[in-house]
Each structure stands twice: as C-alpha cells, then as structure tokens.
Amino acid sequence: MKKYLFAVFACLFLLSSNVHAEDIIRPPEKVKILMGKLLTIENTHESGTFYCRVTGVSEYIASMGREVTLSVSGLNINGEQIGTVSYQIDANYSSSEQWQVIAKGRAMKVRISSIE
C-alpha cells in the first residue's frame, strides 16, 4: 500500500512542478507550456546574458526533423531587437542541434539557462 501511495504522490509532484531549464536542452514535446515564461539566455561564444518573455510558440514537424520557434519580447542583443529564438532538430544529424537567434544577419548559438 505504501508503494502505491508513494507512486501517486510522485506522479502528482511531477505534474505540478514547473518547467526547468534542463527540460529544454531540447524543446519539450508540448512546447505550449513555455508560453508566458521568462527565459534567461546566454550567448555560447561571447559573454552575455539576456532576458526575454515567450509570447508565442510555433512548431514545424517534417520527415527531415522538427523546428521549434519561440516568439519573444524584450530580447535585445548588441543593440538589435530580436523577435524569435529557434531550435532545429535534424532527424539525421543530432549533433548540430542547438538554440539560436539571428542577430545582425548572422546566426548566434545560445543556451537557455533558466526558465521562470
């Protein structure tokens, strides 16, 4: 009986917990849970931490992979207002997967370090 109560408690705890950064090293299956969340984004090549709020989520799934695009507000990198953060999952080349933003015409690899 104690095992069943523990299992029920564990399931309820997992369902009620918030999204954490380690959950979106890759985008979660249900990307809509990111709506309204405040993200902390770090540039992986240059030092810099940026904050933005997710205002929209879109997802494109095809045989070649999956792309998740987050519409964001308040993300300003190097003086340029950025409106989207995207993640492409290539069905064949998983090592190339990473979050990125397009700033000043070039792709910039970023890491989401926290979600609130």
PDB file of N, CA and C in Angstrom, residues 25 50 97:
ATOM      1  N   ILE A  25      16.842  21.554 -22.785  1.00  0.00           N
ATOM      2  CA  ILE A  25      18.070  21.398 -23.545  1.00  0.00           C
ATOM      3  C   ILE A  25      17.634  21.104 -24.970  1.00  0.00           C
ATOM      4  N   PHE A  50      21.025  37.462 -21.451  1.00  0.00           N
ATOM      5  CA  PHE A  50      19.884  38.232 -21.924  1.00  0.00           C
ATOM      6  C   PHE A  50      18.607  37.633 -21.357  1.00  0.00           C
ATOM      7  N   GLU A  97      22.163  20.116 -33.333  1.00  0.00           N
ATOM      8  CA  GLU A  97      21.016  20.727 -32.675  1.00  0.00           C
ATOM      9  C   GLU A  97      21.464  21.756 -31.642  1.00  0.00           C
TER      10      GLU A  97
END
